[in-house]
Coordinates of C-alpha atoms in Angstrom, one line a residue:
M994 CA 0.0 0.0 0.0
P995 CA 1.1 3.6 -0.6
V996 CA 3.3 5.2 2.2
I997 CA 1.5 8.5 1.6
L998 CA -2.3 7.9 1.2
P999 CA -3.7 9.2 -2.1
R1000 CA -6.1 12.1 -2.1
T1001 CA -7.7 11.6 -5.5
I1002 CA -8.5 8.8 -7.9
N1003 CA -5.9 10.3 -10.3
E1004 CA -3.2 9.9 -7.6
I1005 CA -4.2 6.2 -7.2
V1006 CA -3.7 5.7 -11.0
V1007 CA -0.3 7.4 -11.0
Y1008 CA 0.8 5.5 -7.9
R1009 CA 0.0 2.2 -9.4
A1010 CA 1.7 3.0 -12.8
Q1011 CA 4.8 4.2 -11.0
K1012 CA 4.9 1.3 -8.5
T1013 CA 4.5 -1.6 -11.0
P1014 CA 4.7 -0.2 -14.6
G1015 CA 5.6 -3.6 -16.1
Q1016 CA 3.0 -5.7 -14.4
P1017 CA -0.3 -6.6 -16.3
G1018 CA -3.3 -4.6 -15.1
F1019 CA -6.3 -5.0 -17.4
W1020 CA -7.0 -8.0 -19.8
S1021 CA -9.2 -7.9 -22.8
K1022 CA -10.0 -10.3 -25.6
D1023 CA -8.6 -9.5 -29.1
N1024 CA -9.6 -12.1 -31.8
G1025 CA -10.2 -14.7 -29.2
K1026 CA -7.0 -14.2 -27.3
W1027 CA -6.5 -12.5 -23.9
R1028 CA -4.1 -9.5 -24.2
P1029 CA -2.8 -7.5 -21.2
L1030 CA -2.6 -3.7 -20.7
Y1031 CA 0.3 -3.1 -18.4
W1032 CA 0.0 -0.5 -15.7
G1033 CA 2.6 1.8 -17.3
E1034 CA 0.8 1.7 -20.6
Y1035 CA -2.5 2.3 -18.8
L1036 CA -1.3 5.6 -17.4
K1037 CA 0.2 6.7 -20.8
L1038 CA -3.1 5.9 -22.5
I1039 CA -5.1 7.8 -19.9
E1040 CA -2.8 10.9 -20.2
S1041 CA -3.0 10.8 -24.0
L1042 CA -6.8 10.6 -24.0
A1043 CA -7.1 13.3 -21.3
K1044 CA -5.0 15.8 -23.3
G1045 CA -7.1 15.0 -26.4
L1046 CA -10.3 15.6 -24.5
C1047 CA -8.9 18.9 -23.2
A1048 CA -8.0 19.9 -26.7
L1049 CA -11.5 19.2 -27.8
G1050 CA -12.7 21.7 -25.2
I1051 CA -13.8 19.8 -22.1
K1052 CA -13.5 22.0 -19.1
K1053 CA -12.9 21.2 -15.4
G1054 CA -16.2 20.5 -13.6
E1055 CA -18.2 19.7 -16.8
R1056 CA -20.1 16.5 -16.9
A1057 CA -19.5 13.6 -19.2
F1058 CA -21.1 10.2 -19.7
I1059 CA -19.9 6.8 -20.9
M1060 CA -22.3 4.4 -22.6
S1061 CA -20.7 1.1 -23.3
R1062 CA -20.7 -2.6 -22.4
T1063 CA -18.1 -3.7 -19.8
R1064 CA -14.7 -3.3 -21.5
Y1065 CA -11.3 -1.9 -20.5
E1066 CA -11.9 1.2 -22.6
W1067 CA -14.8 2.1 -20.3
D1068 CA -12.3 2.4 -17.4
V1069 CA -9.7 4.1 -19.4
A1070 CA -12.2 6.7 -20.7
E1071 CA -13.4 7.3 -17.1
K1072 CA -9.9 7.9 -15.8
A1073 CA -9.0 10.1 -18.7
L1074 CA -12.1 12.3 -18.0
F1075 CA -11.0 12.5 -14.4
F1076 CA -7.5 13.6 -15.5
A1077 CA -9.3 16.3 -17.6
G1078 CA -11.2 17.4 -14.5
A1079 CA -14.6 16.1 -15.5
V1080 CA -17.4 14.6 -13.5
V1081 CA -18.2 11.2 -14.9
G1082 CA -21.4 9.2 -15.1
G1083 CA -22.3 6.0 -16.9
I1084 CA -25.4 5.1 -18.9
D1085 CA -26.5 1.5 -18.8
V1086 CA -26.7 0.1 -22.4
S1087 CA -29.9 -1.7 -21.6
L1088 CA -31.8 1.5 -20.8
S1089 CA -34.6 2.6 -23.0
S1090 CA -34.3 5.8 -25.2
W1091 CA -36.7 7.5 -22.8
D1092 CA -34.5 6.8 -19.8
I1093 CA -31.4 7.8 -21.7
A1094 CA -33.1 11.1 -22.7
Y1095 CA -34.1 11.7 -19.1
I1096 CA -30.6 11.3 -17.8
I1097 CA -29.0 13.5 -20.4
N1098 CA -31.6 16.2 -20.2
H1099 CA -31.4 16.2 -16.4
S1100 CA -27.6 16.1 -16.1
Q1101 CA -26.7 18.3 -19.1
P1102 CA -23.3 16.6 -20.1
T1103 CA -21.0 18.2 -22.6
F1104 CA -19.2 15.0 -23.7
L1105 CA -20.5 11.5 -24.5
I1106 CA -18.1 8.5 -25.0
I1107 CA -20.2 5.7 -26.6
E1108 CA -19.3 2.2 -27.7
N1109 CA -20.8 2.0 -31.2
E1110 CA -23.2 3.3 -33.8
E1111 CA -26.0 1.0 -32.6
L1112 CA -26.0 2.5 -29.1
L1113 CA -25.8 6.0 -30.6
K1114 CA -29.1 5.4 -32.3
K1115 CA -30.7 5.1 -28.8
V1116 CA -29.8 8.7 -28.1
T1117 CA -32.6 11.0 -29.2
P1118 CA -31.9 14.1 -31.4
D1119 CA -33.0 16.4 -28.5
S1120 CA -30.4 14.8 -26.3
L1121 CA -27.7 14.9 -28.9
A1122 CA -28.3 18.7 -29.2
I1123 CA -27.2 19.1 -25.6
I1124 CA -23.8 17.3 -26.1
K1125 CA -20.9 19.1 -27.6
K1126 CA -18.7 16.2 -28.5
I1127 CA -19.2 12.4 -29.1
I1128 CA -16.3 9.9 -29.0
L1129 CA -17.0 6.6 -30.7
I1130 CA -15.0 3.7 -29.2
E1131 CA -15.5 1.2 -32.1
N1132 CA -14.7 1.8 -35.8
T1133 CA -17.9 2.6 -37.7
S1134 CA -19.3 3.4 -41.1
L1135 CA -20.9 6.4 -39.6
A1136 CA -20.3 9.5 -41.7
K1137 CA -18.1 11.9 -39.8
A1138 CA -20.2 14.7 -38.2
D1139 CA -19.1 17.9 -36.6
K1140 CA -19.6 16.5 -33.1
V1141 CA -18.2 13.0 -33.7
I1142 CA -14.6 11.9 -33.3
F1143 CA -13.3 8.3 -33.2
W1144 CA -11.4 6.8 -30.2
Q1145 CA -8.3 5.9 -32.2
E1146 CA -8.2 9.3 -33.9
L1147 CA -8.3 11.0 -30.5
I1148 CA -5.4 8.9 -29.3
H1149 CA -3.1 9.1 -32.4
N1150 CA -3.8 12.7 -33.5
R1151 CA -2.9 14.5 -30.3
H1152 CA -0.4 16.7 -32.3
L1153 CA -3.5 18.6 -33.6
A1154 CA -4.0 19.8 -30.0
N1155 CA -0.6 21.7 -29.9
E1156 CA 0.3 19.4 -27.1
D1157 CA 3.4 21.3 -26.0
N1158 CA 1.2 24.2 -24.8
L1159 CA -1.5 21.9 -23.3
S1160 CA -1.5 21.1 -19.6
L1161 CA -4.0 19.1 -17.6
P1162 CA -6.0 20.8 -14.8
T1163 CA -5.2 20.3 -11.2
V1164 CA -7.7 18.0 -9.6
N1165 CA -8.3 18.3 -5.8
S1166 CA -9.7 15.9 -3.3
D1167 CA -12.9 18.0 -2.9
D1168 CA -13.6 18.0 -6.6
L1169 CA -16.6 16.0 -7.9
A1170 CA -15.8 12.7 -9.6
F1171 CA -18.5 10.0 -9.7
L1172 CA -22.0 10.8 -11.0
I1173 CA -24.6 8.0 -10.7
Y1174 CA -28.3 7.6 -11.2
T1175 CA -30.2 5.4 -8.7
S1176 CA -32.7 3.1 -10.4
G1177 CA -34.8 2.8 -7.2
S1178 CA -37.6 0.4 -6.7
S1179 CA -40.1 2.9 -8.1
G1180 CA -40.2 6.4 -9.6
I1181 CA -37.8 8.2 -11.8
P1182 CA -34.0 8.0 -11.4
K1183 CA -32.3 10.4 -9.0
E1184 CA -28.8 11.8 -9.5
I1185 CA -26.0 11.4 -6.9
V1186 CA -22.5 12.8 -7.1
Y1187 CA -19.4 11.9 -5.0
R1188 CA -16.1 13.7 -4.5
H1189 CA -12.7 12.2 -5.1
S1190 CA -12.0 12.1 -1.4
Q1191 CA -15.1 10.1 -0.7
L1192 CA -14.2 7.5 -3.3
V1193 CA -10.6 7.2 -2.2
N1194 CA -11.8 6.7 1.4
A1195 CA -14.3 4.1 0.2
C1196 CA -11.6 2.3 -1.7
I1197 CA -9.2 2.2 1.2
A1198 CA -11.9 0.9 3.6
I1199 CA -12.9 -1.9 1.2
V1200 CA -9.2 -2.9 0.6
E1201 CA -8.7 -3.0 4.4
A1202 CA -11.6 -5.4 4.7
I1203 CA -10.4 -7.9 2.0
T1204 CA -6.6 -7.6 2.5
P1205 CA -4.3 -9.1 1.4
V1206 CA -4.8 -8.5 -2.3
D1207 CA -1.9 -7.8 -4.7
G1208 CA -0.6 -8.2 -8.3
K1209 CA -0.9 -11.9 -8.2
D1210 CA -4.6 -11.7 -7.6
I1211 CA -7.1 -11.9 -10.5
T1212 CA -10.7 -10.8 -10.7
I1213 CA -13.3 -10.3 -13.4
A1214 CA -15.3 -7.2 -14.3
W1215 CA -18.5 -8.3 -15.8
F1216 CA -21.5 -6.2 -14.6
S1217 CA -22.4 -2.8 -15.9
L1218 CA -19.9 0.0 -15.1
A1219 CA -22.8 2.5 -15.1
Y1220 CA -23.2 1.9 -11.4
I1221 CA -21.0 2.4 -8.4
F1222 CA -20.6 -1.3 -7.7
G1223 CA -18.5 -2.1 -10.8
R1224 CA -16.6 1.2 -10.8
M1225 CA -15.4 0.7 -7.2
L1226 CA -14.3 -2.8 -7.9
N1227 CA -12.0 -1.5 -10.6
L1228 CA -10.7 1.3 -8.4
C1229 CA -9.8 -1.1 -5.6
A1230 CA -8.1 -3.4 -8.1
I1231 CA -5.9 -0.5 -9.3
Y1232 CA -5.1 0.5 -5.8
C1233 CA -3.9 -3.1 -5.0
G1234 CA -2.4 -3.8 -8.4
A1235 CA -4.8 -6.8 -8.9
Q1236 CA -5.4 -8.0 -12.5
V1237 CA -8.8 -7.4 -14.0
Y1238 CA -10.3 -9.4 -16.9
F1239 CA -13.1 -7.7 -18.7
V1240 CA -16.1 -9.9 -19.8
H1241 CA -18.9 -8.0 -21.5
D1242 CA -21.2 -10.9 -22.2
A1243 CA -22.7 -12.4 -19.0
S1244 CA -23.9 -15.5 -21.0
V1245 CA -20.3 -16.7 -21.3
L1246 CA -19.3 -15.8 -17.7
L1247 CA -19.1 -19.3 -16.3
K1248 CA -17.0 -20.5 -19.2
E1249 CA -14.7 -17.6 -18.8
I1250 CA -14.4 -18.1 -15.0
K1251 CA -13.2 -21.6 -15.6
N1252 CA -10.5 -20.4 -18.1
I1253 CA -9.5 -17.2 -16.3
K1254 CA -9.2 -18.8 -12.8
P1255 CA -9.8 -15.8 -10.6
T1256 CA -8.6 -15.7 -7.1
F1257 CA -11.5 -13.5 -5.9
F1258 CA -14.8 -12.6 -7.6
V1259 CA -17.6 -10.1 -7.1
G1260 CA -21.2 -10.9 -8.2
I1261 CA -24.8 -10.2 -7.4
P1262 CA -26.9 -12.8 -5.6
R1263 CA -28.6 -13.8 -8.8
F1264 CA -25.3 -15.1 -10.1
Y1265 CA -24.8 -17.3 -7.1
E1266 CA -28.4 -18.5 -7.2
K1267 CA -28.0 -19.7 -10.8
V1268 CA -24.7 -21.4 -10.1
Y1269 CA -26.2 -23.2 -7.1
T1270 CA -29.2 -24.3 -9.0
A1271 CA -27.1 -25.6 -11.9
I1272 CA -24.9 -27.6 -9.5
E1273 CA -27.9 -29.0 -7.7
E1274 CA -29.5 -30.1 -11.0
K1275 CA -26.4 -31.8 -12.2
I1276 CA -26.0 -33.7 -8.9
N1277 CA -29.6 -34.8 -8.9
Q1278 CA -29.4 -36.2 -12.4
R1279 CA -27.0 -39.0 -11.2
A1280 CA -28.3 -41.0 -8.3
L1281 CA -24.9 -42.5 -7.2
L1282 CA -23.2 -39.1 -7.5
C1283 CA -26.0 -37.5 -5.6
Y1284 CA -25.6 -40.0 -2.7
F1285 CA -21.9 -39.5 -2.3
M1286 CA -22.2 -35.8 -2.9
R1287 CA -24.6 -35.4 0.0
I1288 CA -22.3 -37.3 2.3
A1289 CA -19.4 -35.2 1.2
L1290 CA -21.2 -31.9 1.8
R1291 CA -22.4 -33.0 5.2
K1292 CA -18.9 -34.0 6.2
K1293 CA -17.4 -30.7 4.9
E1294 CA -20.0 -28.7 6.8
N1295 CA -19.7 -30.6 10.0
D1296 CA -16.0 -31.4 10.1
R1297 CA -13.9 -29.8 7.3
N1298 CA -10.6 -31.2 8.6
S1299 CA -11.5 -34.8 9.1
F1300 CA -9.8 -37.5 7.0
L1301 CA -13.0 -38.6 5.3
A1302 CA -13.9 -35.0 4.5
K1303 CA -10.5 -34.5 2.8
I1304 CA -10.9 -37.7 0.8
L1305 CA -14.4 -36.8 -0.4
D1306 CA -13.2 -33.3 -1.2
Y1307 CA -10.3 -34.6 -3.3
F1308 CA -12.4 -37.1 -5.3
I1309 CA -15.7 -35.3 -5.6
I1310 CA -16.0 -31.6 -4.5
R1311 CA -12.8 -30.2 -6.0
K1312 CA -14.2 -31.1 -9.4
I1313 CA -17.0 -28.7 -8.8
R1314 CA -14.6 -26.0 -7.7
S1315 CA -12.6 -26.5 -10.9
N1316 CA -15.7 -25.3 -12.9
L1317 CA -15.2 -22.0 -11.1
G1318 CA -11.5 -21.9 -11.9
G1319 CA -10.2 -23.8 -8.9
R1320 CA -8.3 -20.9 -7.3
L1321 CA -11.0 -18.8 -5.6
R1322 CA -10.1 -17.7 -2.1
Y1323 CA -13.5 -16.0 -1.7
M1324 CA -16.3 -14.5 -3.6
I1325 CA -18.2 -11.3 -2.6
T1326 CA -21.9 -10.5 -3.0
G1327 CA -24.2 -7.6 -2.2
S1328 CA -26.9 -5.3 -3.6
A1329 CA -29.7 -7.8 -2.7
P1330 CA -30.5 -10.5 -0.1
I1331 CA -29.0 -14.0 -0.6
S1332 CA -30.2 -17.2 1.0
I1333 CA -28.2 -18.5 3.9
D1334 CA -28.6 -22.0 2.4
I1335 CA -26.7 -20.9 -0.7
L1336 CA -23.9 -19.4 1.4
K1337 CA -23.6 -22.6 3.4
F1338 CA -23.6 -24.7 0.2
F1339 CA -20.7 -22.8 -1.3
Y1340 CA -18.8 -23.0 2.0
S1341 CA -19.3 -26.7 2.1
I1342 CA -17.6 -27.0 -1.4
G1343 CA -14.7 -24.9 -0.2
I1344 CA -15.7 -21.5 -1.5
L1345 CA -16.4 -18.7 0.9
V1346 CA -19.0 -16.2 -0.2
L1347 CA -18.9 -12.9 1.7
D1348 CA -22.1 -10.9 2.0
G1349 CA -22.1 -7.2 2.4
Y1350 CA -24.4 -4.2 2.7
A1351 CA -24.3 -0.9 0.8
V1352 CA -26.7 1.8 -0.2
S1353 CA -26.5 4.1 -3.2
E1354 CA -26.4 7.1 -1.0
C1355 CA -23.0 6.2 0.6
A1356 CA -19.9 5.7 -1.5
T1357 CA -18.4 3.4 1.2
P1358 CA -20.2 0.0 1.7
I1359 CA -21.8 0.1 5.2
T1360 CA -20.7 -3.4 6.3
M1361 CA -18.9 -6.5 4.9
N1362 CA -18.1 -10.0 6.0
R1363 CA -14.3 -10.5 5.9
P1364 CA -12.3 -13.5 4.8
N1365 CA -11.2 -13.9 8.5
Q1366 CA -14.3 -12.5 10.1
F1367 CA -17.6 -13.8 8.7
K1368 CA -21.0 -15.0 9.9
F1369 CA -23.6 -16.5 7.6
G1370 CA -27.0 -14.8 7.8
T1371 CA -25.4 -11.4 8.5
V1372 CA -24.0 -8.7 6.2
G1373 CA -20.9 -8.4 8.2
L1374 CA -19.1 -5.8 10.4
P1375 CA -19.0 -2.0 9.8
L1376 CA -16.3 -0.8 7.5
S1377 CA -13.7 1.7 8.8
G1378 CA -15.1 5.2 9.3
N1379 CA -18.8 4.0 9.4
Q1380 CA -21.1 4.5 12.3
I1381 CA -24.4 2.6 12.7
T1382 CA -27.3 3.2 15.0
F1383 CA -31.0 2.5 14.9
A1384 CA -34.3 4.3 15.0
E1385 CA -37.0 3.2 17.5
D1386 CA -38.7 1.1 14.8
G1387 CA -35.4 -0.6 13.9
E1388 CA -34.5 1.4 10.8
I1389 CA -30.8 1.4 10.2
L1390 CA -29.2 4.9 10.5
I1391 CA -25.6 5.5 9.2
K1392 CA -23.0 8.2 9.3
S1393 CA -19.8 8.1 7.1
S1394 CA -17.5 10.2 5.1
G1395 CA -19.0 8.5 2.1
I1396 CA -22.5 9.8 2.7
F1397 CA -23.9 11.9 -0.2
E1398 CA -25.0 15.5 0.1
G1399 CA -28.5 14.9 -1.3
Y1400 CA -30.0 14.1 -4.6
V1401 CA -29.0 16.7 -7.2
G1402 CA -31.9 19.1 -7.8
D1403 CA -34.0 17.6 -5.0
T1404 CA -35.1 20.1 -2.3
A1405 CA -36.3 17.4 0.1
T1406 CA -32.8 16.5 1.3
E1407 CA -33.4 17.2 5.0
E1408 CA -36.0 14.5 5.1
L1409 CA -33.3 11.9 4.4
F1410 CA -31.4 12.5 7.6
D1411 CA -32.3 12.4 11.3
Q1412 CA -31.9 15.2 13.8
I1413 CA -28.2 14.5 14.4
G1414 CA -27.2 13.9 10.8
F1415 CA -27.5 10.1 10.4
L1416 CA -28.8 8.9 7.0
K1417 CA -32.1 7.1 7.1
T1418 CA -31.5 4.0 5.0
G1419 CA -35.1 2.7 4.9
D1420 CA -33.7 -0.8 5.8
L1421 CA -34.5 -2.6 9.0
G1422 CA -32.1 -4.6 11.1
Y1423 CA -30.0 -5.1 14.2
L1424 CA -26.5 -5.8 15.4
D1425 CA -26.1 -9.2 16.9
E1426 CA -24.1 -10.1 20.0
N1427 CA -20.8 -10.0 18.0
G1428 CA -21.5 -6.7 16.2
F1429 CA -22.5 -8.3 12.9
L1430 CA -25.4 -6.5 11.1
V1431 CA -28.5 -8.6 10.4
L1432 CA -31.0 -7.2 7.8
T1433 CA -34.7 -8.0 8.5
G1434 CA -36.4 -6.1 5.6
R1435 CA -37.3 -2.8 4.0
K1436 CA -39.3 -0.4 6.2
K1437 CA -41.7 0.5 3.4
E1438 CA -42.1 -3.2 2.3
I1439 CA -43.2 -4.7 5.6
I1440 CA -46.5 -6.5 5.1
K1441 CA -49.2 -6.0 7.7
L1442 CA -52.0 -8.6 7.4
S1443 CA -55.5 -7.6 8.3
T1444 CA -55.0 -9.9 11.4
G1445 CA -52.4 -7.4 12.6
M1446 CA -49.4 -9.7 12.0
K1447 CA -46.3 -8.0 10.5
I1448 CA -44.1 -9.9 8.0
S1449 CA -40.9 -9.2 6.1
P1450 CA -41.5 -10.3 2.5
L1451 CA -37.8 -10.8 2.0
E1452 CA -37.7 -13.5 4.8
I1453 CA -40.6 -15.4 3.1
E1454 CA -39.2 -15.0 -0.4
Q1455 CA -35.9 -16.5 0.6
V1456 CA -37.6 -19.6 2.1
Y1457 CA -39.8 -20.3 -0.9
G1458 CA -37.2 -19.1 -3.4
N1459 CA -35.0 -22.1 -2.5
I1460 CA -37.4 -24.4 -4.4
S1461 CA -35.4 -25.4 -7.5
Y1462 CA -38.4 -25.0 -9.8
I1463 CA -38.9 -21.3 -8.9
D1464 CA -36.9 -18.5 -10.6
R1465 CA -38.3 -15.5 -8.7
I1466 CA -41.1 -15.0 -6.2
M1467 CA -42.8 -11.9 -4.8
V1468 CA -45.0 -12.1 -1.7
I1469 CA -48.2 -10.1 -1.4
G1470 CA -50.6 -9.6 1.5
N1471 CA -50.6 -6.0 2.9
G1472 CA -54.1 -5.5 4.4
R1473 CA -55.2 -9.0 3.4
K1474 CA -56.1 -12.0 5.5
Y1475 CA -53.2 -14.2 4.3
L1476 CA -50.1 -14.2 2.0
T1477 CA -50.2 -14.9 -1.7
A1478 CA -47.4 -14.7 -4.3
I1479 CA -46.6 -14.1 -7.9
L1480 CA -43.8 -16.4 -9.1
T1481 CA -41.8 -17.2 -12.3
L1482 CA -40.4 -20.6 -13.2
N1483 CA -36.9 -21.9 -13.5
K1484 CA -37.8 -23.2 -17.0
K1485 CA -34.8 -25.5 -17.3
A1486 CA -35.6 -27.3 -14.1
V1487 CA -39.3 -27.5 -15.0
V1488 CA -38.7 -28.7 -18.5
D1489 CA -36.4 -31.5 -17.3
W1490 CA -39.1 -32.5 -14.7
C1491 CA -41.7 -32.6 -17.5
R1492 CA -39.6 -34.7 -19.8
K1493 CA -38.7 -37.1 -16.9
N1494 CA -42.4 -37.5 -16.1
K1495 CA -43.5 -37.7 -19.8
I1496 CA -45.6 -34.5 -19.6
S1497 CA -45.9 -32.9 -23.0
F1498 CA -46.0 -29.2 -23.7
E1499 CA -45.8 -27.1 -26.9
K1500 CA -43.4 -24.4 -25.8
E1501 CA -41.8 -23.1 -22.6
M1502 CA -44.3 -20.2 -22.2
A1503 CA -47.1 -22.8 -21.8
L1504 CA -45.5 -24.4 -18.7
A1505 CA -47.2 -21.8 -16.5
N1506 CA -50.6 -23.1 -17.6
L1507 CA -50.0 -26.8 -17.0
S1508 CA -52.0 -28.2 -14.0
E1509 CA -49.1 -30.7 -13.4
V1510 CA -46.7 -27.8 -13.0
N1511 CA -49.1 -26.0 -10.7
N1512 CA -49.4 -29.2 -8.6
L1513 CA -45.6 -29.5 -8.5
V1514 CA -45.2 -26.0 -7.1
E1515 CA -48.0 -26.6 -4.6
K1516 CA -46.4 -29.9 -3.3
N1517 CA -43.2 -28.1 -2.7
F1518 CA -45.0 -25.3 -0.8
V1519 CA -46.7 -27.9 1.4
K1520 CA -43.3 -29.3 2.4
I1521 CA -42.3 -25.8 3.6
H1522 CA -45.6 -25.2 5.4
S1523 CA -44.6 -27.9 8.0
E1524 CA -41.7 -25.8 9.0
I1525 CA -43.0 -22.3 9.3
S1526 CA -45.9 -20.5 11.1
D1527 CA -49.3 -20.5 9.6
F1528 CA -49.4 -16.7 9.1
K1529 CA -46.1 -16.9 7.1
Q1530 CA -47.4 -19.5 4.7
I1531 CA -48.2 -18.6 1.1
K1532 CA -51.8 -19.8 0.6
K1533 CA -52.3 -19.1 -3.1
F1534 CA -50.1 -18.2 -6.0
I1535 CA -49.9 -17.1 -9.6
I1536 CA -47.4 -18.5 -12.1
L1537 CA -46.3 -16.1 -14.8
A1538 CA -45.4 -17.3 -18.3
N1539 CA -42.4 -15.0 -18.6
N1540 CA -39.7 -14.1 -16.1
F1541 CA -39.6 -10.7 -14.4
S1542 CA -37.4 -8.4 -16.5
Y1543 CA -35.6 -5.0 -16.3
E1544 CA -36.8 -4.2 -19.8
N1545 CA -40.5 -4.5 -18.7
G1546 CA -39.9 -2.3 -15.7
E1547 CA -40.3 -5.1 -13.2
L1548 CA -36.7 -5.2 -11.9
T1549 CA -34.2 -2.5 -11.0
S1550 CA -30.8 -2.5 -12.6
N1551 CA -29.4 -4.7 -9.8
F1552 CA -32.3 -7.1 -10.2
K1553 CA -34.4 -6.1 -7.2
L1554 CA -38.1 -6.5 -7.5
R1555 CA -40.1 -3.3 -8.3
R1556 CA -42.9 -4.3 -6.1
D1557 CA -45.3 -1.5 -6.8
V1558 CA -44.9 -1.9 -10.6
I1559 CA -45.5 -5.7 -10.4
A1560 CA -48.4 -5.3 -8.0
N1561 CA -50.2 -2.8 -10.2
K1562 CA -49.4 -4.7 -13.4
Y1563 CA -51.1 -7.9 -12.0
K1564 CA -53.7 -6.2 -9.8
S1565 CA -56.7 -8.0 -11.3
E1566 CA -55.0 -11.5 -11.0
I1567 CA -54.0 -10.7 -7.4
D1568 CA -57.5 -9.7 -6.4
K1569 CA -58.9 -13.0 -7.7
L1570 CA -56.6 -14.8 -5.3
Y1571 CA -58.5 -13.2 -2.5
D1572 CA -62.0 -13.8 -3.9
E1573 CA -64.1 -15.6 -1.3
Q1574 CA -65.8 -18.7 -2.7

């Protein structure tokens, strides 16, 4: 780690390039082969682009956006804009033209760095009129327009900028750096900005929690860099010198993990759920393997160091780990709840998954489980510099150097804080006897039945969500006599079950209408009902033909359920679940 702590993101980049210029930093695929970008080259490329951007007229404090899939150029563009003094935001490539227009019109950026011509078509003419310059990362057949310049042209034609007379602006710790838009569970996006000092402090706190990490470590950047989660991962990797492989296509992620062999990995709970389900399905397809696997997992969970556990690990479990590269020390998750059963399963196969807790309104994650201090069912211990307290109703209140100053343009900022300046998170929880934070739900999502019983929907959804035939489930019941649910199917698992039981169907969308599938789900519900209280049981349910999706407005960008949207969309179907016969 640096002897003198950095004050800005720019200083972190310079430190890394000077410390280990000849070590590989970022890896990207070129014609099917992984090629490194060394830290020394990384800094030179950033400085080259920054001077080109300044020559094009970007001014310190101006806003700029990057709209691209996850690739190393995204990070290089971001850092070059920081060196030019800009405030940098990201636009998720999956956003609709309406959402893109809202963000651009609200934020008023002067520069847009965009991946290709296809994405440029999603930007409306009115939005393009706001932007002064557009940089295209990929070569294109697009006719050169006054506003457009190509990435390679900007790098190689710096002499047009009269470089000898060009200097980069001084960037200070209090200058704005990150600009993000929260997707939220409902309503329009809100803009948040963070200063260099806040992001540096957040980076140092995260690294302290997961130390040691160095140049021998490898991780993968694969989720959208439009959000703070992915951008902070890259910043921490630069700070530590860890190598980052960029994978822009999530559909090939598992294949790439096996080949890249990361030493640590960061993912959302949905990723771990899919891996868990895939492993379970594979085990269940082979009776003998299933028998020995269950013995192995029980042994690993109860006595990891016993001779039998080690034998079973060598012959059975390590083959599963090899599908995830075989070198993982730990994996990190956050952004949404994850089942404790999934955490225990991964631990039993020798992979530690560390859960954490963060909110968009704080640059520093609030809590994290550590490699040497973890407790399943919790989201870990507070990170350095964070204070946690609780309101009378159990709402989590936080204070940190990473706390934002309010949503940009929103006059209701004071309502977000309590009387002594703690941020109201809207989440409910408590600290256990060892100081680990336990989340119990969202304050505004607590269900109160007409009987007076209060229930956290997240708690119920985690229990029923472990059924292998279910993809996602949303619990309903506020003001009603009992709980009901809307659910979507794990189509692969259900298709396999139908084929095994010789049940015919025309297409996957028809599965939701099959009485046999409805009975299958109901039988699995009954098994759960013997283990939980009556008022927590889901009495009736709806099976949807299609999965919840971000494109349909049913999920946030980090795959949380937009409960109000879903409830309104299926209101008539929900009402029928409560019709008295």
